[in-house]
């Protein structure tokens, strides 16, 4: 079973536009992480936000966390073709496992 | 630092056989986790090892097992392979459980 659910499942945008994807989860968490995966390869960690944080930035990435709504969002600004990938949210709870959502597939058109 | 390495990268087996996959974590990382990724089920947690101890296990049958050695290298074994075991198996290491995980490139297992 998956803890997080991403929305939308797929997103197609023009280069230079912003991409926003959302993640909802079910149980209490210690932290929430976002990962990127290119074409069925290994995942790359993007950003980690702790349960007591509300917003975090890293380069062109902005992550928000609302623990009362059990939701998070990832914003990628000024998208590039290289941002084409699948994005996954993952929640870490007290049971020592990282639970991934189904992912959002982002396509950036030139 | 060298990244997480997984061997082999590709594997073709037939039903009923068994398979062993290997993962070498980043030097100094003591936590190693395994995941199965399929188009239908997505990324599913298999198990996590820390200092040779399995700390948690996902909802997989007993045919899936793993172990970690004193140098933190880890192996996972799948016995009596089924067609549904065809997947990308990903290994990830972390300096501390719960922190960012560094993933290997995965082993693509095909069961015929």
CSV table of C-alpha atoms in Angstrom, one decimal:
chain,number,residue,atom,x,y,z
A,1,UNK,CA,0.0,0.0,0.0
A,2,UNK,CA,1.1,3.5,-0.6
A,3,UNK,CA,1.1,6.3,1.9
A,4,UNK,CA,1.2,9.3,-0.5
A,5,UNK,CA,-0.9,10.1,-3.5
A,6,UNK,CA,0.3,12.6,-6.0
A,7,UNK,CA,-1.9,14.8,-8.1
A,8,UNK,CA,-2.0,15.2,-11.0
A,9,UNK,CA,-0.8,11.8,-12.4
A,10,UNK,CA,0.6,13.6,-15.4
A,11,UNK,CA,1.5,17.1,-16.3
A,12,UNK,CA,2.6,18.7,-19.6
A,13,UNK,CA,4.0,22.2,-19.7
A,14,UNK,CA,5.9,24.5,-21.9
A,15,UNK,CA,9.5,25.3,-21.2
A,16,UNK,CA,9.8,28.3,-18.9
A,17,UNK,CA,6.4,27.7,-17.2
A,18,UNK,CA,6.0,26.6,-13.6
A,19,UNK,CA,5.0,23.0,-12.6
A,20,UNK,CA,3.1,22.3,-9.5
A,21,UNK,CA,2.2,18.9,-8.1
A,22,UNK,CA,0.6,17.9,-4.9
A,23,UNK,CA,0.9,15.0,-2.5
A,24,UNK,CA,-1.5,13.8,0.1
A,25,UNK,CA,-0.7,11.3,2.8
A,26,UNK,CA,-2.6,9.4,5.5
A,27,UNK,CA,-0.7,9.0,8.7
A,28,UNK,CA,1.5,11.3,10.9
A,29,UNK,CA,5.0,11.7,9.6
A,30,UNK,CA,8.5,12.7,10.7
A,31,UNK,CA,9.4,14.2,7.3
A,32,UNK,CA,8.3,14.3,3.7
A,33,UNK,CA,10.7,14.0,0.8
A,34,UNK,CA,10.5,14.5,-2.9
A,35,UNK,CA,12.4,12.5,-5.4
A,36,UNK,CA,12.9,12.6,-9.2
A,37,UNK,CA,13.2,9.6,-11.5
A,38,UNK,CA,14.3,9.7,-15.1
A,39,UNK,CA,13.2,7.0,-17.5
A,40,UNK,CA,13.1,4.0,-15.0
A,41,UNK,CA,16.5,4.8,-13.5
A,42,UNK,CA,17.3,5.2,-9.9
A,43,UNK,CA,15.7,8.0,-7.9
A,44,UNK,CA,17.4,11.3,-7.1
A,45,UNK,CA,16.6,13.0,-3.8
A,46,UNK,CA,15.4,16.6,-4.4
A,47,UNK,CA,14.4,18.0,-1.0
A,48,UNK,CA,13.4,17.0,2.5
A,49,UNK,CA,10.9,18.9,4.7
A,50,UNK,CA,10.5,18.1,8.3
A,51,UNK,CA,7.1,17.9,10.0
A,52,UNK,CA,7.7,21.1,11.9
A,53,UNK,CA,8.6,23.1,8.8
A,54,UNK,CA,6.0,24.7,6.5
A,55,UNK,CA,8.1,25.7,3.5
A,56,UNK,CA,11.5,25.0,2.0
A,57,UNK,CA,13.4,26.2,-1.0
A,58,UNK,CA,16.2,24.7,-3.0
A,59,UNK,CA,17.2,26.4,-6.2
A,60,UNK,CA,14.1,26.3,-8.5
A,61,UNK,CA,12.2,24.1,-6.1
A,62,UNK,CA,9.7,25.2,-3.5
A,63,UNK,CA,8.1,22.7,-1.2
A,64,UNK,CA,5.3,23.4,1.2
A,65,UNK,CA,3.9,21.1,3.9
A,66,UNK,CA,0.6,21.4,5.7
A,67,UNK,CA,0.4,18.7,8.4
A,68,UNK,CA,-3.1,19.7,9.4
A,69,UNK,CA,-4.3,18.8,5.9
A,70,UNK,CA,-1.7,16.0,5.5
A,71,UNK,CA,-0.6,17.5,2.2
A,72,UNK,CA,2.5,18.8,0.5
A,73,UNK,CA,3.2,20.6,-2.8
A,74,UNK,CA,6.2,20.8,-5.0
A,75,UNK,CA,6.7,23.8,-7.3
A,76,UNK,CA,9.3,23.8,-10.0
A,77,UNK,CA,9.8,27.3,-11.4
A,78,UNK,CA,11.0,28.2,-14.9
A,79,UNK,CA,10.9,24.6,-16.1
A,80,UNK,CA,13.5,23.2,-18.5
A,81,UNK,CA,13.5,20.2,-20.8
A,82,UNK,CA,15.8,18.4,-18.3
A,83,UNK,CA,13.0,18.6,-15.7
A,84,UNK,CA,11.1,16.0,-17.7
A,85,UNK,CA,10.8,13.1,-15.3
A,86,UNK,CA,8.6,11.4,-12.8
A,87,UNK,CA,8.3,13.0,-9.4
A,88,UNK,CA,7.5,11.1,-6.2
A,89,UNK,CA,6.7,12.2,-2.7
A,90,UNK,CA,7.7,9.9,0.1
A,91,UNK,CA,6.8,10.1,3.7
A,92,UNK,CA,8.9,8.8,6.6
A,93,UNK,CA,7.2,7.7,9.7
A,94,UNK,CA,8.2,6.1,13.0
A,95,UNK,CA,8.3,2.7,11.5
A,96,UNK,CA,11.6,3.2,9.8
A,97,UNK,CA,10.2,3.0,6.3
A,98,UNK,CA,9.9,5.5,3.5
A,99,UNK,CA,6.5,5.2,1.7
A,100,UNK,CA,6.3,6.5,-1.8
A,101,UNK,CA,3.3,7.8,-3.7
A,102,UNK,CA,2.4,6.8,-7.2
A,103,UNK,CA,4.2,9.8,-8.8
A,104,UNK,CA,3.5,12.6,-11.2
A,105,UNK,CA,4.9,12.4,-14.7
A,106,UNK,CA,6.1,15.8,-15.9
A,107,UNK,CA,6.7,16.5,-19.6
A,108,UNK,CA,8.4,19.8,-20.4
A,109,UNK,CA,7.8,20.8,-24.1
A,110,UNK,CA,10.5,22.8,-25.9
B,1,UNK,CA,32.3,9.5,-2.8
B,2,UNK,CA,31.3,6.6,-5.1
B,3,UNK,CA,27.5,6.2,-5.4
B,4,UNK,CA,25.3,3.3,-4.6
B,5,UNK,CA,26.1,0.4,-6.9
B,6,UNK,CA,23.9,-2.5,-7.7
B,7,UNK,CA,24.7,-5.8,-9.5
B,8,UNK,CA,23.7,-7.1,-11.8
B,9,UNK,CA,21.9,-4.4,-13.7
B,10,UNK,CA,19.8,-6.8,-15.7
B,11,UNK,CA,18.7,-10.3,-15.0
B,12,UNK,CA,16.5,-12.8,-16.8
B,13,UNK,CA,15.2,-15.8,-14.9
B,14,UNK,CA,12.5,-18.4,-15.3
B,15,UNK,CA,9.7,-19.2,-13.0
B,16,UNK,CA,10.7,-21.3,-10.0
B,17,UNK,CA,14.3,-20.2,-10.0
B,18,UNK,CA,15.8,-18.0,-7.3
B,19,UNK,CA,17.9,-14.9,-7.6
B,20,UNK,CA,20.3,-12.9,-5.5
B,21,UNK,CA,20.7,-9.1,-6.0
B,22,UNK,CA,23.6,-7.2,-4.5
B,23,UNK,CA,23.9,-3.6,-3.3
B,24,UNK,CA,26.9,-1.7,-2.2
B,25,UNK,CA,26.0,1.5,-0.3
B,26,UNK,CA,27.9,4.8,-0.1
B,27,UNK,CA,30.9,4.5,2.1
B,28,UNK,CA,29.9,5.2,5.7
B,29,UNK,CA,26.2,4.6,5.2
B,30,UNK,CA,24.8,2.0,7.5
B,31,UNK,CA,21.2,2.0,6.5
B,32,UNK,CA,20.2,0.1,3.3
B,33,UNK,CA,16.7,-0.1,2.0
B,34,UNK,CA,15.2,-2.2,-0.8
B,35,UNK,CA,12.3,-1.3,-3.0
B,36,UNK,CA,10.4,-3.0,-5.8
B,37,UNK,CA,9.0,-0.8,-8.6
B,38,UNK,CA,6.4,-2.1,-11.1
B,39,UNK,CA,4.1,-0.2,-13.4
B,40,UNK,CA,1.1,-1.5,-11.5
B,41,UNK,CA,2.1,-1.2,-7.9
B,42,UNK,CA,4.6,1.6,-8.1
B,43,UNK,CA,7.4,1.8,-5.6
B,44,UNK,CA,7.0,-0.6,-2.7
B,45,UNK,CA,9.2,-0.9,0.3
B,46,UNK,CA,10.7,-4.3,0.8
B,47,UNK,CA,12.9,-4.0,3.9
B,48,UNK,CA,15.5,-1.8,5.6
B,49,UNK,CA,18.7,-2.9,7.3
B,50,UNK,CA,20.8,-1.0,9.7
B,51,UNK,CA,24.0,-2.4,11.1
B,52,UNK,CA,23.2,-5.9,10.0
B,53,UNK,CA,19.7,-5.8,11.6
B,54,UNK,CA,16.5,-5.8,9.7
B,55,UNK,CA,14.5,-3.0,11.2
B,56,UNK,CA,11.4,-3.1,9.1
B,57,UNK,CA,9.8,-5.2,6.4
B,58,UNK,CA,7.2,-4.4,3.9
B,59,UNK,CA,4.2,-6.5,2.9
B,60,UNK,CA,5.9,-9.1,0.8
B,61,UNK,CA,5.8,-12.9,1.0
B,62,UNK,CA,8.6,-14.8,2.8
B,63,UNK,CA,10.1,-15.6,-0.6
B,64,UNK,CA,11.7,-12.2,-0.4
B,65,UNK,CA,14.5,-12.0,2.1
B,66,UNK,CA,17.6,-10.0,2.6
B,67,UNK,CA,20.7,-9.6,4.7
B,68,UNK,CA,23.4,-7.0,5.4
B,69,UNK,CA,27.0,-7.7,6.0
B,70,UNK,CA,29.4,-6.0,8.4
B,71,UNK,CA,30.7,-3.7,5.7
B,72,UNK,CA,27.1,-2.6,5.1
B,73,UNK,CA,26.8,-4.3,1.7
B,74,UNK,CA,23.4,-5.9,1.3
B,75,UNK,CA,21.9,-8.7,-0.7
B,76,UNK,CA,18.3,-9.6,-1.3
B,77,UNK,CA,17.1,-13.0,-2.4
B,78,UNK,CA,13.9,-14.0,-4.1
B,79,UNK,CA,13.1,-17.7,-4.2
B,80,UNK,CA,10.7,-19.6,-6.3
B,81,UNK,CA,10.3,-16.7,-8.8
B,82,UNK,CA,6.9,-15.9,-10.1
B,83,UNK,CA,6.0,-13.9,-13.3
B,84,UNK,CA,4.8,-11.1,-11.0
B,85,UNK,CA,8.3,-10.6,-9.5
B,86,UNK,CA,9.4,-9.0,-12.8
B,87,UNK,CA,10.3,-5.5,-11.7
B,88,UNK,CA,13.0,-2.9,-11.1
B,89,UNK,CA,14.6,-3.5,-7.7
B,90,UNK,CA,16.1,-0.5,-6.2
B,91,UNK,CA,18.5,-0.2,-3.3
B,92,UNK,CA,19.1,3.0,-1.4
B,93,UNK,CA,21.5,3.9,1.3
B,94,UNK,CA,21.3,6.6,4.0
B,95,UNK,CA,23.6,7.9,6.6
B,96,UNK,CA,20.8,7.9,9.1
B,97,UNK,CA,17.4,6.3,8.9
B,98,UNK,CA,14.9,8.8,7.8
B,99,UNK,CA,17.3,11.1,6.1
B,100,UNK,CA,17.6,11.5,2.3
B,101,UNK,CA,18.2,8.3,0.6
B,102,UNK,CA,20.7,7.7,-2.2
B,103,UNK,CA,19.5,5.3,-4.8
B,104,UNK,CA,21.4,2.9,-7.0
B,105,UNK,CA,20.6,2.5,-10.7
B,106,UNK,CA,18.5,-0.6,-10.0
B,107,UNK,CA,18.4,-4.2,-11.1
B,108,UNK,CA,15.9,-4.9,-13.9
B,109,UNK,CA,14.6,-8.5,-13.2
B,110,UNK,CA,12.6,-10.2,-15.9
B,111,UNK,CA,10.9,-13.5,-15.0
B,112,UNK,CA,9.9,-15.7,-18.0
